[in-house]
């Protein structure tokens, strides 16, 4: 259930601001893993929304028919060349991949995803499957697998179309208490749109209300916290938490007032609001450390952030963990898998340095 919350959180932090800016129109959300308490002690730096700098760029000489023909030849070759297939698909933006998949279907009368699933296996199959989904389809399938539930309005409609069930109903069936209220609120995505005017009076009021609903009183007005954290823009909330420092550290307030899944969820939410790139850098790191690589988590982040802000995540990763993301992937994954991840999602510039 917490993993479903993390998919939702990625969507929530990407439904306005830089994820919808003109710099990256073809990509929507991301995914995440649980923000572990071992990471909770790290310093969180508040950053303002930046331009979307993904590592995957649109192909300037794109030809969907050429892609379909070359993928067909590669599949028919004895010993499928997984790296070639991945290189073709990852040198295209998602919208171009959809065109290539349509050209393949026109050519062969079959679905490209199904054909590649039969030809590939293991990690390459997981990567390719993620690449061939639209962002909303990918979110919906990850939500179904991890919970089942949550998403933006688009994700909700795709979820219902794919699984013949209502998103919010699944959330209610699988969760309870204040954690359920938070999940439902995030799934509805009622956040205000980012504007050019900074409302300092509202920032002060929200910071005070957050304090008054928690540390200042006996007991916690969790619905008030949820309302503040899910209905305002990310840029507004960054300023609210910066202002809140004059009352109490936000992380300490959450730890004092709530426990369990709700505590972990709110800690994730605050960190993602304050520094999204660092949040995903942490998620990538913890997917590769510990007992066994959490491959699904790693692939989910790499696929979903590749067109959004991977080139923001890379320097945050190196700044915190001392070595490049490229280095960690090469050290902690095996076979063709690390080359596929690095060439496909990290980007060609300065691999070793960032």
Short mmCIF file of C-alpha atoms in Angstrom, two decimals:
data_model
loop_
_atom_site.label_atom_id
_atom_site.label_comp_id
_atom_site.label_asym_id
_atom_site.label_seq_id
_atom_site.Cartn_x
_atom_site.Cartn_y
_atom_site.Cartn_z
CA UNK A 1 0.00 0.00 0.00
CA UNK A 2 2.85 2.39 0.78
CA UNK A 3 4.30 1.64 -2.65
CA UNK A 4 0.98 2.75 -4.15
CA UNK A 5 1.24 5.96 -2.16
CA UNK A 6 4.68 6.52 -3.68
CA UNK A 7 3.33 6.18 -7.21
CA UNK A 8 0.67 8.70 -6.26
CA UNK A 9 3.20 11.06 -4.71
CA UNK A 10 5.22 11.10 -7.88
CA UNK A 11 2.10 12.02 -9.79
CA UNK A 12 1.11 14.66 -7.25
CA UNK A 13 4.48 16.40 -7.40
CA UNK A 14 4.44 16.33 -11.21
CA UNK A 15 0.95 17.54 -12.06
CA UNK A 16 1.85 21.23 -12.22
CA UNK A 17 4.88 23.43 -12.48
CA UNK A 18 7.89 22.04 -14.30
CA UNK A 19 6.36 18.71 -15.26
CA UNK A 20 3.76 20.45 -17.39
CA UNK A 21 5.89 23.26 -18.71
CA UNK A 22 6.53 23.75 -22.39
CA UNK A 23 9.99 22.25 -21.99
CA UNK A 24 8.60 18.76 -21.52
CA UNK A 25 5.11 18.43 -23.00
CA UNK A 26 5.34 14.73 -23.77
CA UNK A 27 5.87 13.48 -20.25
CA UNK A 28 3.75 13.52 -17.12
CA UNK A 29 4.61 11.82 -13.80
CA UNK A 30 7.29 9.71 -12.00
CA UNK A 31 7.43 6.99 -9.41
CA UNK A 32 8.99 6.46 -6.05
CA UNK A 33 9.72 4.14 -3.19
CA UNK A 34 9.17 4.49 0.51
CA UNK A 35 11.14 7.29 2.15
CA UNK A 36 12.92 5.29 4.82
CA UNK A 37 13.67 6.71 8.24
CA UNK A 38 17.38 6.14 7.66
CA UNK A 39 17.09 8.91 5.10
CA UNK A 40 14.96 11.14 7.30
CA UNK A 41 17.94 12.68 9.05
CA UNK A 42 19.37 14.08 5.83
CA UNK A 43 19.29 17.82 5.30
CA UNK A 44 16.54 18.89 2.92
CA UNK A 45 17.32 21.85 0.74
CA UNK A 46 14.37 23.84 -0.50
CA UNK A 47 14.61 24.47 -4.22
CA UNK A 48 12.38 26.34 -6.59
CA UNK A 49 10.87 24.53 -9.60
CA UNK A 50 13.38 24.28 -12.41
CA UNK A 51 13.09 23.65 -16.10
CA UNK A 52 12.45 20.07 -17.11
CA UNK A 53 15.76 18.60 -18.17
CA UNK A 54 15.27 15.01 -19.17
CA UNK A 55 18.00 12.76 -20.52
CA UNK A 56 15.81 11.40 -23.32
CA UNK A 57 15.36 13.83 -26.20
CA UNK A 58 13.18 13.76 -29.30
CA UNK A 59 14.80 12.30 -32.41
CA UNK A 60 15.29 15.03 -35.01
CA UNK A 61 15.35 12.52 -37.90
CA UNK A 62 12.48 10.43 -36.63
CA UNK A 63 10.85 7.95 -39.02
CA UNK A 64 8.26 5.62 -37.47
CA UNK A 65 8.29 3.27 -40.46
CA UNK A 66 12.09 2.96 -40.24
CA UNK A 67 11.80 2.11 -36.54
CA UNK A 68 9.17 -0.55 -37.20
CA UNK A 69 11.26 -2.15 -39.96
CA UNK A 70 14.47 -2.21 -37.91
CA UNK A 71 12.80 -3.58 -34.80
CA UNK A 72 11.23 -6.31 -36.93
CA UNK A 73 14.63 -7.24 -38.39
CA UNK A 74 16.20 -7.28 -34.92
CA UNK A 75 13.52 -9.54 -33.50
CA UNK A 76 13.84 -11.99 -36.39
CA UNK A 77 17.62 -12.20 -36.01
CA UNK A 78 18.82 -15.26 -34.13
CA UNK A 79 19.63 -14.13 -30.61
CA UNK A 80 17.60 -10.96 -30.18
CA UNK A 81 19.79 -7.87 -29.83
CA UNK A 82 18.19 -6.35 -26.74
CA UNK A 83 20.54 -3.36 -26.60
CA UNK A 84 19.72 -2.36 -30.20
CA UNK A 85 15.99 -2.45 -29.51
CA UNK A 86 16.43 -0.40 -26.35
CA UNK A 87 18.65 2.11 -28.15
CA UNK A 88 16.07 2.61 -30.88
CA UNK A 89 13.25 3.19 -28.41
CA UNK A 90 15.16 5.33 -25.93
CA UNK A 91 16.36 7.74 -28.60
CA UNK A 92 12.73 8.72 -29.06
CA UNK A 93 10.37 10.64 -26.83
CA UNK A 94 7.26 8.82 -25.64
CA UNK A 95 5.03 10.36 -28.30
CA UNK A 96 7.44 9.18 -31.02
CA UNK A 97 7.49 5.68 -29.51
CA UNK A 98 3.72 5.57 -29.77
CA UNK A 99 4.00 6.44 -33.47
CA UNK A 100 6.58 3.68 -33.97
CA UNK A 101 4.36 1.18 -32.18
CA UNK A 102 1.44 2.18 -34.40
CA UNK A 103 3.61 1.79 -37.52
CA UNK A 104 4.63 -1.67 -36.30
CA UNK A 105 1.00 -2.66 -35.77
CA UNK A 106 0.08 -1.41 -39.22
CA UNK A 107 2.95 -3.39 -40.69
CA UNK A 108 2.56 -6.68 -38.80
CA UNK A 109 -1.05 -6.62 -37.54
CA UNK A 110 0.36 -7.27 -34.06
CA UNK A 111 1.02 -5.15 -30.99
CA UNK A 112 4.67 -4.18 -30.57
CA UNK A 113 4.60 -4.58 -26.78
CA UNK A 114 3.33 -8.16 -27.09
CA UNK A 115 5.92 -9.04 -29.74
CA UNK A 116 8.77 -7.69 -27.64
CA UNK A 117 7.47 -9.43 -24.54
CA UNK A 118 7.78 -12.72 -26.40
CA UNK A 119 11.25 -11.88 -27.73
CA UNK A 120 12.75 -10.47 -24.52
CA UNK A 121 12.91 -11.54 -20.91
CA UNK A 122 13.95 -10.28 -17.49
CA UNK A 123 15.04 -6.69 -16.97
CA UNK A 124 15.15 -5.68 -20.67
CA UNK A 125 11.53 -6.78 -21.00
CA UNK A 126 10.55 -4.65 -17.97
CA UNK A 127 12.36 -1.62 -19.40
CA UNK A 128 10.82 -1.97 -22.86
CA UNK A 129 7.34 -2.51 -21.47
CA UNK A 130 7.66 0.72 -19.49
CA UNK A 131 8.90 2.63 -22.53
CA UNK A 132 6.02 1.53 -24.75
CA UNK A 133 3.29 2.68 -22.37
CA UNK A 134 2.08 6.25 -22.33
CA UNK A 135 2.83 7.96 -19.00
CA UNK A 136 -0.80 7.62 -17.90
CA UNK A 137 -0.93 3.93 -18.85
CA UNK A 138 2.32 3.29 -16.99
CA UNK A 139 1.01 5.02 -13.88
CA UNK A 140 -2.25 3.10 -14.01
CA UNK A 141 -0.53 -0.28 -14.33
CA UNK A 142 1.95 0.51 -11.54
CA UNK A 143 -0.89 1.62 -9.30
CA UNK A 144 -2.83 -1.55 -10.00
CA UNK A 145 0.22 -3.67 -9.25
CA UNK A 146 1.16 -1.85 -6.05
CA UNK A 147 -2.20 -1.26 -4.43
CA UNK A 148 -4.48 -0.88 -6.52
CA UNK A 149 -5.19 2.87 -6.86
CA UNK A 150 -4.50 6.62 -7.25
CA UNK A 151 -3.53 9.07 -9.93
CA UNK A 152 -4.31 12.23 -11.80
CA UNK A 153 -7.65 12.68 -13.55
CA UNK A 154 -6.07 11.22 -16.68
CA UNK A 155 -4.58 8.32 -14.75
CA UNK A 156 -7.95 7.70 -13.10
CA UNK A 157 -9.78 7.49 -16.41
CA UNK A 158 -7.08 5.28 -17.95
CA UNK A 159 -7.11 3.10 -14.82
CA UNK A 160 -10.88 2.63 -15.15
CA UNK A 161 -10.60 1.88 -18.86
CA UNK A 162 -7.79 -0.65 -18.34
CA UNK A 163 -9.12 -2.42 -15.25
CA UNK A 164 -12.90 -1.84 -15.37
CA UNK A 165 -12.97 -0.55 -11.82
CA UNK A 166 -13.02 2.86 -10.17
CA UNK A 167 -9.76 4.20 -8.79
CA UNK A 168 -11.13 5.91 -5.69
CA UNK A 169 -13.20 2.87 -4.75
CA UNK A 170 -10.07 0.69 -4.83
CA UNK A 171 -8.28 3.14 -2.56
CA UNK A 172 -11.14 3.10 -0.06
CA UNK A 173 -11.27 -0.69 -0.10
CA UNK A 174 -7.54 -1.10 0.51
CA UNK A 175 -6.82 1.67 3.06
CA UNK A 176 -8.24 3.06 6.28
CA UNK A 177 -8.21 6.04 8.63
CA UNK A 178 -6.23 9.22 7.99
CA UNK A 179 -3.94 7.40 5.56
CA UNK A 180 -7.00 6.67 3.42
CA UNK A 181 -8.00 10.35 3.57
CA UNK A 182 -4.55 11.38 2.37
CA UNK A 183 -4.58 8.84 -0.47
CA UNK A 184 -8.04 9.92 -1.65
CA UNK A 185 -7.08 13.61 -1.47
CA UNK A 186 -3.95 13.04 -3.54
CA UNK A 187 -5.86 10.92 -6.05
CA UNK A 188 -8.35 13.74 -6.61
CA UNK A 189 -5.53 16.18 -7.34
CA UNK A 190 -7.36 19.37 -6.42
CA UNK A 191 -4.23 21.45 -6.21
CA UNK A 192 -4.39 25.07 -7.35
CA UNK A 193 -2.58 26.05 -10.54
CA UNK A 194 0.76 27.81 -10.26
CA UNK A 195 0.46 31.55 -10.78
CA UNK A 196 2.85 34.46 -11.12
CA UNK A 197 1.59 36.21 -7.95
CA UNK A 198 3.08 35.13 -4.61
CA UNK A 199 0.48 35.40 -1.85
CA UNK A 200 2.61 36.07 1.23
CA UNK A 201 -0.44 36.48 3.44
CA UNK A 202 -1.69 33.01 2.50
CA UNK A 203 1.81 31.58 3.01
CA UNK A 204 1.86 32.96 6.56
CA UNK A 205 -1.67 31.71 7.20
CA UNK A 206 -0.99 28.19 5.93
CA UNK A 207 2.22 27.97 7.98
CA UNK A 208 0.33 29.05 11.10
CA UNK A 209 -2.58 26.68 10.36
CA UNK A 210 -0.13 23.79 9.93
CA UNK A 211 1.36 24.63 13.33
CA UNK A 212 -2.03 25.19 14.96
CA UNK A 213 -3.33 21.86 13.62
CA UNK A 214 -0.38 19.93 15.01
CA UNK A 215 2.30 20.87 17.51
CA UNK A 216 0.35 23.74 19.10
CA UNK A 217 -2.63 21.63 20.15
CA UNK A 218 -3.27 18.40 21.98
CA UNK A 219 -3.99 15.86 19.29
CA UNK A 220 -3.58 16.50 15.57
CA UNK A 221 -6.04 17.92 13.07
CA UNK A 222 -4.84 15.60 10.30
CA UNK A 223 -7.58 16.63 7.82
CA UNK A 224 -6.28 20.21 8.06
CA UNK A 225 -2.74 19.04 7.31
CA UNK A 226 -4.03 17.03 4.37
CA UNK A 227 -5.98 20.00 3.03
CA UNK A 228 -2.95 22.30 3.13
CA UNK A 229 -0.56 19.76 1.64
CA UNK A 230 -2.76 18.55 -1.21
CA UNK A 231 -4.65 21.64 -2.39
CA UNK A 232 -1.88 24.21 -2.83
CA UNK A 233 0.81 24.43 -5.49
CA UNK A 234 4.23 22.94 -4.90
CA UNK A 235 5.91 26.36 -5.14
CA UNK A 236 3.48 27.75 -2.54
CA UNK A 237 4.07 24.79 -0.22
CA UNK A 238 7.84 25.22 -0.49
CA UNK A 239 7.43 28.73 0.90
CA UNK A 240 4.97 27.53 3.55
CA UNK A 241 7.46 24.98 4.92
CA UNK A 242 10.23 27.55 4.80
CA UNK A 243 8.03 29.92 6.84
CA UNK A 244 7.04 27.06 9.17
CA UNK A 245 10.65 26.77 10.35
CA UNK A 246 10.00 29.74 12.64
CA UNK A 247 7.48 27.57 14.54
CA UNK A 248 9.02 24.11 14.41
CA UNK A 249 11.00 21.84 12.04
CA UNK A 250 8.45 20.23 9.71
CA UNK A 251 9.96 16.74 9.97
CA UNK A 252 10.03 16.85 13.76
CA UNK A 253 6.41 18.00 13.83
CA UNK A 254 5.32 15.06 11.69
CA UNK A 255 7.28 12.58 13.82
CA UNK A 256 5.72 13.92 17.02
CA UNK A 257 2.15 13.92 15.78
CA UNK A 258 1.63 10.80 13.63
CA UNK A 259 3.03 7.28 13.24
CA UNK A 260 3.10 4.33 10.86
CA UNK A 261 2.09 4.60 7.21
CA UNK A 262 0.75 8.12 7.68
CA UNK A 263 4.05 9.34 9.15
CA UNK A 264 6.04 7.78 6.31
CA UNK A 265 3.63 9.15 3.72
CA UNK A 266 3.78 12.70 5.06
CA UNK A 267 7.58 12.56 5.35
CA UNK A 268 7.74 11.49 1.70
CA UNK A 269 5.35 14.23 0.69
CA UNK A 270 7.27 17.00 2.46
CA UNK A 271 10.62 15.92 1.03
CA UNK A 272 9.23 15.64 -2.49
CA UNK A 273 7.75 19.14 -2.18
CA UNK A 274 10.99 20.64 -0.87
CA UNK A 275 13.40 19.06 -3.35
CA UNK A 276 11.96 16.69 -5.92
CA UNK A 277 15.28 15.87 -7.61
CA UNK A 278 16.90 14.90 -4.30
CA UNK A 279 13.82 12.87 -3.42
CA UNK A 280 14.21 10.73 -6.53
CA UNK A 281 17.98 10.53 -6.07
CA UNK A 282 17.31 8.98 -2.65
CA UNK A 283 14.75 6.59 -4.10
CA UNK A 284 17.22 5.42 -6.76
CA UNK A 285 19.96 4.94 -4.16
CA UNK A 286 17.79 2.89 -1.81
CA UNK A 287 16.51 0.78 -4.71
CA UNK A 288 20.10 -0.39 -5.26
CA UNK A 289 21.17 -0.79 -1.64
CA UNK A 290 20.15 -3.27 1.03
CA UNK A 291 19.15 -6.88 0.48
CA UNK A 292 18.87 -7.28 -3.26
CA UNK A 293 18.29 -4.72 -5.97
CA UNK A 294 14.71 -3.46 -6.09
CA UNK A 295 14.66 -3.65 -9.86
CA UNK A 296 11.05 -2.69 -10.40
CA UNK A 297 11.53 0.47 -8.37
CA UNK A 298 14.76 1.36 -10.17
CA UNK A 299 13.25 0.82 -13.62
CA UNK A 300 10.09 2.69 -12.67
CA UNK A 301 12.06 5.79 -11.68
CA UNK A 302 14.44 5.66 -14.64
CA UNK A 303 11.62 5.26 -17.17
CA UNK A 304 9.33 7.88 -15.70
CA UNK A 305 11.95 10.59 -14.97
CA UNK A 306 13.92 10.16 -18.20
CA UNK A 307 11.95 12.84 -20.07
CA UNK A 308 11.31 15.06 -17.07
CA UNK A 309 14.27 15.80 -14.82
CA UNK A 310 16.91 13.05 -14.92
CA UNK A 311 19.59 15.68 -15.54
CA UNK A 312 18.50 17.36 -12.29
CA UNK A 313 18.54 14.07 -10.38
CA UNK A 314 22.08 13.11 -11.43
CA UNK A 315 23.92 16.01 -9.73
CA UNK A 316 21.77 15.67 -6.60
CA UNK A 317 22.69 11.98 -6.46
CA UNK A 318 26.43 12.67 -6.75
CA UNK A 319 26.28 15.55 -4.27
CA UNK A 320 24.74 13.33 -1.60
CA UNK A 321 26.35 9.94 -2.26
CA UNK A 322 29.81 10.98 -3.45
CA UNK A 323 29.88 9.07 -6.75
CA UNK A 324 27.90 9.34 -9.95
CA UNK A 325 24.65 7.54 -10.63
CA UNK A 326 26.41 5.95 -13.60
CA UNK A 327 29.04 4.49 -11.24
CA UNK A 328 26.46 3.05 -8.83
CA UNK A 329 24.42 1.43 -11.59
CA UNK A 330 27.54 -0.16 -13.10
CA UNK A 331 28.60 -1.48 -9.68
CA UNK A 332 25.25 -2.68 -8.38
CA UNK A 333 23.56 -4.21 -11.44
CA UNK A 334 24.67 -7.06 -13.70
CA UNK A 335 24.71 -8.29 -17.31
CA UNK A 336 23.44 -6.03 -20.11
CA UNK A 337 21.12 -4.40 -17.60
CA UNK A 338 23.53 -1.62 -16.44
CA UNK A 339 24.45 -0.67 -20.02
CA UNK A 340 20.77 -0.53 -20.96
CA UNK A 341 19.94 1.70 -17.98
CA UNK A 342 22.93 3.99 -18.45
CA UNK A 343 22.71 4.46 -22.20
CA UNK A 344 18.93 4.70 -22.17
CA UNK A 345 18.15 6.93 -19.22
CA UNK A 346 21.17 8.67 -17.75
CA UNK A 347 22.13 10.45 -20.96
CA UNK A 348 25.40 10.52 -22.87
CA UNK A 349 26.92 13.70 -21.40
CA UNK A 350 29.58 13.31 -18.72
CA UNK A 351 28.54 9.84 -17.56
CA UNK A 352 31.46 9.43 -15.25
CA UNK A 353 31.25 12.88 -13.69
CA UNK A 354 27.51 13.08 -13.02
#
